[in-house]
Protein backbone atom coordinates (compact mmCIF):
# COMPACT_ATOMS: atom_id res chain seq x y z
CA UNK A 1 0.00 0.00 0.00
CA UNK A 2 2.70 2.39 1.05
CA UNK A 3 4.85 1.44 -1.92
CA UNK A 4 2.00 2.10 -4.36
CA UNK A 5 1.42 5.51 -2.83
CA UNK A 6 5.08 6.44 -3.21
CA UNK A 7 5.24 5.31 -6.83
CA UNK A 8 2.18 7.40 -7.69
CA UNK A 9 3.83 10.39 -6.13
CA UNK A 10 6.98 9.79 -8.15
CA UNK A 11 4.90 9.47 -11.32
CA UNK A 12 3.05 12.67 -10.50
CA UNK A 13 6.27 14.46 -9.80
CA UNK A 14 7.61 13.27 -13.14
CA UNK A 15 4.54 14.53 -14.99
CA UNK A 16 4.82 17.91 -13.29
CA UNK A 17 8.51 18.07 -14.17
CA UNK A 18 7.88 17.29 -17.84
CA UNK A 19 4.99 19.75 -18.02
CA UNK A 20 7.13 22.46 -16.42
CA UNK A 21 10.01 21.93 -18.84
CA UNK A 22 7.65 21.98 -21.84
CA UNK A 23 6.22 25.24 -20.55
CA UNK A 24 9.70 26.68 -20.15
CA UNK A 25 10.59 25.74 -23.73
CA UNK A 26 7.44 27.24 -25.18
CA UNK A 27 7.82 30.54 -23.36
CA UNK A 28 9.03 33.29 -25.66
CA UNK A 29 11.35 35.91 -24.24
CA UNK A 30 10.93 39.66 -24.48
CA UNK A 31 14.18 41.58 -24.64
CA UNK A 32 14.82 45.31 -24.48
CA UNK A 33 17.32 46.01 -27.25
CA UNK A 34 20.53 47.44 -25.80
CA UNK A 35 19.50 46.68 -22.22
CA UNK A 36 19.88 49.82 -20.11
CA UNK A 37 21.35 51.68 -23.07
CA UNK A 38 18.09 51.25 -24.98
CA UNK A 39 18.22 52.13 -28.71
CA UNK A 40 20.63 55.01 -29.18
CA UNK A 41 23.33 56.34 -31.46
CA UNK A 42 26.95 55.71 -30.54
CA UNK A 43 26.28 52.22 -29.20
CA UNK A 44 27.46 49.14 -31.07
CA UNK A 45 24.60 46.65 -31.14
CA UNK A 46 26.53 43.83 -32.79
CA UNK A 47 28.12 42.90 -29.48
CA UNK A 48 24.79 43.20 -27.70
CA UNK A 49 23.09 40.92 -30.22
CA UNK A 50 25.90 38.40 -29.89
CA UNK A 51 25.53 38.32 -26.11
CA UNK A 52 21.75 37.97 -26.32
CA UNK A 53 21.74 35.09 -28.77
CA UNK A 54 20.16 32.69 -29.36
CA UNK A 55 16.73 34.01 -30.26
CA UNK A 56 13.76 31.79 -30.94
CA UNK A 57 10.64 32.24 -33.03
CA UNK A 58 8.07 34.44 -31.28
CA UNK A 59 10.70 36.17 -29.15
CA UNK A 60 10.01 39.87 -28.92
CA UNK A 61 12.42 42.77 -29.24
CA UNK A 62 11.54 46.07 -27.62
CA UNK A 63 13.11 49.21 -29.05
CA UNK A 64 13.03 52.09 -26.57
CA UNK A 65 14.09 55.60 -27.42
CA UNK A 66 13.08 59.12 -26.45
CA UNK A 67 11.22 61.44 -28.73
CA UNK A 68 13.52 63.95 -30.39
CA UNK A 69 14.19 66.97 -28.15
CA UNK A 70 16.94 69.45 -27.40
CA UNK A 71 18.74 66.82 -25.36
CA UNK A 72 18.14 63.81 -27.57
CA UNK A 73 18.52 63.57 -31.31
CA UNK A 74 16.01 61.66 -33.41
CA UNK A 75 16.45 57.95 -33.94
CA UNK A 76 14.13 55.51 -35.65
CA UNK A 77 13.93 51.88 -36.70
CA UNK A 78 14.21 50.38 -40.16
CA UNK A 79 14.02 46.86 -41.45
CA UNK A 80 16.72 46.19 -44.03
CA UNK A 81 15.72 43.95 -46.96
CA UNK A 82 18.93 41.93 -47.17
CA UNK A 83 22.42 41.41 -45.84
CA UNK A 84 24.07 43.71 -48.36
CA UNK A 85 21.81 46.67 -47.57
CA UNK A 86 22.37 45.94 -43.92
CA UNK A 87 26.15 45.85 -44.25
CA UNK A 88 26.38 49.00 -46.34
CA UNK A 89 23.63 50.88 -44.45
CA UNK A 90 21.78 51.42 -47.72
CA UNK A 91 18.25 52.49 -46.83
CA UNK A 92 16.93 52.83 -50.41
CA UNK A 93 14.80 49.68 -50.09
CA UNK A 94 14.49 49.66 -46.30
CA UNK A 95 11.12 49.64 -44.60
CA UNK A 96 10.34 52.04 -41.79
CA UNK A 97 9.10 50.08 -38.79
CA UNK A 98 8.94 52.86 -36.21
CA UNK A 99 9.44 56.58 -36.67
CA UNK A 100 11.20 58.93 -34.24
CA UNK A 101 8.15 59.20 -31.99
CA UNK A 102 7.27 55.52 -31.69
CA UNK A 103 9.94 54.37 -29.26
CA UNK A 104 8.82 56.32 -26.21
CA UNK A 105 6.96 54.94 -23.21
CA UNK A 106 6.79 51.17 -23.42
CA UNK A 107 8.83 51.27 -26.61
CA UNK A 108 8.19 49.70 -30.00
CA UNK A 109 7.88 45.91 -30.03
CA UNK A 110 8.82 43.63 -32.89
CA UNK A 111 7.71 40.00 -32.64
CA UNK A 112 10.08 37.79 -34.60
CA UNK A 113 7.58 35.21 -35.78
CA UNK A 114 9.34 33.85 -38.86
CA UNK A 115 12.42 31.74 -39.36
CA UNK A 116 14.47 34.31 -41.28
CA UNK A 117 17.15 36.90 -40.58
CA UNK A 118 15.83 40.15 -39.18
CA UNK A 119 18.05 43.09 -40.10
CA UNK A 120 17.47 46.18 -37.96
CA UNK A 121 19.04 49.60 -38.36
CA UNK A 122 18.54 53.24 -37.49
CA UNK A 123 18.00 55.43 -40.55
CA UNK A 124 18.62 58.81 -38.95
CA UNK A 125 21.77 60.94 -39.17
CA UNK A 126 22.29 60.37 -42.91
CA UNK A 127 22.88 56.65 -42.19
CA UNK A 128 25.86 57.58 -40.03
CA UNK A 129 24.29 56.14 -36.87
CA UNK A 130 23.92 52.87 -38.73
CA UNK A 131 27.50 52.99 -39.98
CA UNK A 132 28.61 53.69 -36.41
CA UNK A 133 27.08 50.45 -35.16
CA UNK A 134 23.41 51.27 -34.58
CA UNK A 135 22.27 48.09 -36.28
CA UNK A 136 22.16 44.35 -35.65
CA UNK A 137 20.56 41.27 -37.02
CA UNK A 138 18.89 38.33 -35.35
CA UNK A 139 17.82 34.93 -36.65
CA UNK A 140 15.08 33.45 -34.49
CA UNK A 141 15.31 29.64 -34.51
CA UNK A 142 12.43 27.21 -34.39
CA UNK A 143 11.96 25.92 -30.85
CA UNK A 144 12.81 22.35 -31.78
CA UNK A 145 16.43 23.51 -32.20
CA UNK A 146 16.65 24.06 -28.46
C1 LIG B 1 30.89 46.75 -33.69
O1 LIG B 1 31.36 45.61 -33.03
C2 LIG B 1 31.68 44.53 -33.89
C3 LIG B 1 32.03 43.34 -33.04
O2 LIG B 1 32.94 43.66 -32.04
C4 LIG B 1 32.79 44.95 -34.84
O3 LIG B 1 33.08 43.90 -35.73
C5 LIG B 1 32.35 46.18 -35.62
O4 LIG B 1 33.40 46.63 -36.43
C6 LIG B 1 31.90 47.27 -34.68
N1 LIG B 1 31.34 48.36 -35.49
C7 LIG B 1 31.75 49.61 -35.39
C8 LIG B 1 31.11 50.58 -36.31
O5 LIG B 1 32.60 49.95 -34.59
mmCIF file of C-alpha atoms and ligand atoms in Angstrom:
data_model
loop_
_atom_site.group_PDB
_atom_site.id
_atom_site.type_symbol
_atom_site.label_atom_id
_atom_site.label_comp_id
_atom_site.label_asym_id
_atom_site.label_seq_id
_atom_site.Cartn_x
_atom_site.Cartn_y
_atom_site.Cartn_z
ATOM 1 C CA UNK A 1 0.000 0.000 0.000
ATOM 2 C CA UNK A 2 2.697 2.389 1.049
ATOM 3 C CA UNK A 3 4.851 1.444 -1.922
ATOM 4 C CA UNK A 4 2.000 2.102 -4.360
ATOM 5 C CA UNK A 5 1.417 5.512 -2.828
ATOM 6 C CA UNK A 6 5.077 6.438 -3.210
ATOM 7 C CA UNK A 7 5.238 5.313 -6.833
ATOM 8 C CA UNK A 8 2.175 7.401 -7.693
ATOM 9 C CA UNK A 9 3.831 10.394 -6.132
ATOM 10 C CA UNK A 10 6.976 9.793 -8.147
ATOM 11 C CA UNK A 11 4.900 9.470 -11.317
ATOM 12 C CA UNK A 12 3.049 12.669 -10.502
ATOM 13 C CA UNK A 13 6.269 14.459 -9.805
ATOM 14 C CA UNK A 14 7.612 13.271 -13.138
ATOM 15 C CA UNK A 15 4.536 14.531 -14.995
ATOM 16 C CA UNK A 16 4.823 17.905 -13.294
ATOM 17 C CA UNK A 17 8.510 18.070 -14.167
ATOM 18 C CA UNK A 18 7.885 17.285 -17.841
ATOM 19 C CA UNK A 19 4.993 19.754 -18.017
ATOM 20 C CA UNK A 20 7.131 22.456 -16.416
ATOM 21 C CA UNK A 21 10.009 21.926 -18.838
ATOM 22 C CA UNK A 22 7.649 21.977 -21.844
ATOM 23 C CA UNK A 23 6.217 25.235 -20.550
ATOM 24 C CA UNK A 24 9.703 26.678 -20.153
ATOM 25 C CA UNK A 25 10.592 25.739 -23.729
ATOM 26 C CA UNK A 26 7.441 27.243 -25.178
ATOM 27 C CA UNK A 27 7.818 30.539 -23.361
ATOM 28 C CA UNK A 28 9.035 33.290 -25.659
ATOM 29 C CA UNK A 29 11.349 35.912 -24.239
ATOM 30 C CA UNK A 30 10.927 39.663 -24.478
ATOM 31 C CA UNK A 31 14.178 41.578 -24.640
ATOM 32 C CA UNK A 32 14.823 45.310 -24.483
ATOM 33 C CA UNK A 33 17.322 46.013 -27.252
ATOM 34 C CA UNK A 34 20.530 47.436 -25.802
ATOM 35 C CA UNK A 35 19.499 46.684 -22.223
ATOM 36 C CA UNK A 36 19.883 49.817 -20.107
ATOM 37 C CA UNK A 37 21.352 51.676 -23.074
ATOM 38 C CA UNK A 38 18.086 51.252 -24.976
ATOM 39 C CA UNK A 39 18.224 52.130 -28.707
ATOM 40 C CA UNK A 40 20.634 55.011 -29.176
ATOM 41 C CA UNK A 41 23.329 56.340 -31.458
ATOM 42 C CA UNK A 42 26.947 55.710 -30.539
ATOM 43 C CA UNK A 43 26.283 52.220 -29.197
ATOM 44 C CA UNK A 44 27.464 49.139 -31.069
ATOM 45 C CA UNK A 45 24.598 46.651 -31.136
ATOM 46 C CA UNK A 46 26.534 43.828 -32.787
ATOM 47 C CA UNK A 47 28.125 42.902 -29.479
ATOM 48 C CA UNK A 48 24.792 43.205 -27.698
ATOM 49 C CA UNK A 49 23.091 40.916 -30.219
ATOM 50 C CA UNK A 50 25.896 38.403 -29.889
ATOM 51 C CA UNK A 51 25.531 38.323 -26.111
ATOM 52 C CA UNK A 52 21.750 37.966 -26.316
ATOM 53 C CA UNK A 53 21.738 35.087 -28.766
ATOM 54 C CA UNK A 54 20.161 32.691 -29.358
ATOM 55 C CA UNK A 55 16.731 34.012 -30.260
ATOM 56 C CA UNK A 56 13.761 31.790 -30.942
ATOM 57 C CA UNK A 57 10.639 32.243 -33.034
ATOM 58 C CA UNK A 58 8.067 34.441 -31.280
ATOM 59 C CA UNK A 59 10.698 36.165 -29.154
ATOM 60 C CA UNK A 60 10.013 39.873 -28.918
ATOM 61 C CA UNK A 61 12.420 42.766 -29.244
ATOM 62 C CA UNK A 62 11.537 46.070 -27.619
ATOM 63 C CA UNK A 63 13.110 49.215 -29.046
ATOM 64 C CA UNK A 64 13.033 52.087 -26.568
ATOM 65 C CA UNK A 65 14.090 55.603 -27.415
ATOM 66 C CA UNK A 66 13.083 59.120 -26.446
ATOM 67 C CA UNK A 67 11.215 61.436 -28.730
ATOM 68 C CA UNK A 68 13.521 63.954 -30.387
ATOM 69 C CA UNK A 69 14.186 66.970 -28.155
ATOM 70 C CA UNK A 70 16.940 69.452 -27.397
ATOM 71 C CA UNK A 71 18.739 66.820 -25.356
ATOM 72 C CA UNK A 72 18.143 63.806 -27.568
ATOM 73 C CA UNK A 73 18.515 63.575 -31.312
ATOM 74 C CA UNK A 74 16.014 61.661 -33.410
ATOM 75 C CA UNK A 75 16.445 57.947 -33.937
ATOM 76 C CA UNK A 76 14.129 55.507 -35.646
ATOM 77 C CA UNK A 77 13.929 51.884 -36.695
ATOM 78 C CA UNK A 78 14.212 50.378 -40.157
ATOM 79 C CA UNK A 79 14.016 46.863 -41.451
ATOM 80 C CA UNK A 80 16.721 46.195 -44.031
ATOM 81 C CA UNK A 81 15.719 43.952 -46.956
ATOM 82 C CA UNK A 82 18.933 41.934 -47.173
ATOM 83 C CA UNK A 83 22.421 41.406 -45.838
ATOM 84 C CA UNK A 84 24.065 43.709 -48.362
ATOM 85 C CA UNK A 85 21.806 46.666 -47.574
ATOM 86 C CA UNK A 86 22.375 45.938 -43.917
ATOM 87 C CA UNK A 87 26.150 45.850 -44.249
ATOM 88 C CA UNK A 88 26.377 48.997 -46.343
ATOM 89 C CA UNK A 89 23.628 50.877 -44.451
ATOM 90 C CA UNK A 90 21.783 51.424 -47.721
ATOM 91 C CA UNK A 91 18.249 52.493 -46.834
ATOM 92 C CA UNK A 92 16.932 52.828 -50.413
ATOM 93 C CA UNK A 93 14.799 49.678 -50.087
ATOM 94 C CA UNK A 94 14.488 49.664 -46.298
ATOM 95 C CA UNK A 95 11.121 49.641 -44.602
ATOM 96 C CA UNK A 96 10.342 52.045 -41.787
ATOM 97 C CA UNK A 97 9.104 50.081 -38.792
ATOM 98 C CA UNK A 98 8.943 52.861 -36.210
ATOM 99 C CA UNK A 99 9.444 56.585 -36.667
ATOM 100 C CA UNK A 100 11.198 58.931 -34.241
ATOM 101 C CA UNK A 101 8.151 59.197 -31.985
ATOM 102 C CA UNK A 102 7.270 55.519 -31.689
ATOM 103 C CA UNK A 103 9.943 54.374 -29.262
ATOM 104 C CA UNK A 104 8.815 56.325 -26.215
ATOM 105 C CA UNK A 105 6.964 54.936 -23.214
ATOM 106 C CA UNK A 106 6.794 51.169 -23.417
ATOM 107 C CA UNK A 107 8.826 51.270 -26.609
ATOM 108 C CA UNK A 108 8.192 49.700 -29.996
ATOM 109 C CA UNK A 109 7.882 45.913 -30.027
ATOM 110 C CA UNK A 110 8.818 43.626 -32.890
ATOM 111 C CA UNK A 111 7.707 40.001 -32.638
ATOM 112 C CA UNK A 112 10.082 37.792 -34.603
ATOM 113 C CA UNK A 113 7.583 35.206 -35.776
ATOM 114 C CA UNK A 114 9.339 33.852 -38.859
ATOM 115 C CA UNK A 115 12.423 31.744 -39.362
ATOM 116 C CA UNK A 116 14.474 34.309 -41.275
ATOM 117 C CA UNK A 117 17.152 36.895 -40.583
ATOM 118 C CA UNK A 118 15.833 40.151 -39.183
ATOM 119 C CA UNK A 119 18.053 43.093 -40.096
ATOM 120 C CA UNK A 120 17.472 46.178 -37.955
ATOM 121 C CA UNK A 121 19.037 49.596 -38.363
ATOM 122 C CA UNK A 122 18.536 53.239 -37.492
ATOM 123 C CA UNK A 123 17.995 55.432 -40.551
ATOM 124 C CA UNK A 124 18.619 58.810 -38.953
ATOM 125 C CA UNK A 125 21.768 60.940 -39.169
ATOM 126 C CA UNK A 126 22.289 60.369 -42.908
ATOM 127 C CA UNK A 127 22.875 56.652 -42.193
ATOM 128 C CA UNK A 128 25.856 57.579 -40.032
ATOM 129 C CA UNK A 129 24.285 56.143 -36.873
ATOM 130 C CA UNK A 130 23.920 52.875 -38.727
ATOM 131 C CA UNK A 131 27.499 52.988 -39.978
ATOM 132 C CA UNK A 132 28.609 53.687 -36.407
ATOM 133 C CA UNK A 133 27.082 50.453 -35.163
ATOM 134 C CA UNK A 134 23.407 51.267 -34.576
ATOM 135 C CA UNK A 135 22.270 48.089 -36.283
ATOM 136 C CA UNK A 136 22.159 44.353 -35.652
ATOM 137 C CA UNK A 137 20.558 41.270 -37.019
ATOM 138 C CA UNK A 138 18.894 38.329 -35.355
ATOM 139 C CA UNK A 139 17.824 34.928 -36.650
ATOM 140 C CA UNK A 140 15.081 33.449 -34.487
ATOM 141 C CA UNK A 141 15.311 29.637 -34.515
ATOM 142 C CA UNK A 142 12.431 27.211 -34.393
ATOM 143 C CA UNK A 143 11.964 25.918 -30.854
ATOM 144 C CA UNK A 144 12.815 22.348 -31.778
ATOM 145 C CA UNK A 145 16.426 23.507 -32.203
ATOM 146 C CA UNK A 146 16.648 24.058 -28.463
HETATM 147 C C1 LIG B 1 30.891 46.754 -33.694
HETATM 148 O O1 LIG B 1 31.364 45.612 -33.029
HETATM 149 C C2 LIG B 1 31.681 44.535 -33.895
HETATM 150 C C3 LIG B 1 32.031 43.336 -33.045
HETATM 151 O O2 LIG B 1 32.936 43.664 -32.041
HETATM 152 C C4 LIG B 1 32.789 44.953 -34.837
HETATM 153 O O3 LIG B 1 33.075 43.903 -35.735
HETATM 154 C C5 LIG B 1 32.353 46.178 -35.619
HETATM 155 O O4 LIG B 1 33.402 46.627 -36.426
HETATM 156 C C6 LIG B 1 31.898 47.272 -34.678
HETATM 157 N N1 LIG B 1 31.340 48.357 -35.491
HETATM 158 C C7 LIG B 1 31.752 49.611 -35.386
HETATM 159 C C8 LIG B 1 31.109 50.584 -36.312
HETATM 160 O O5 LIG B 1 32.600 49.949 -34.593
#
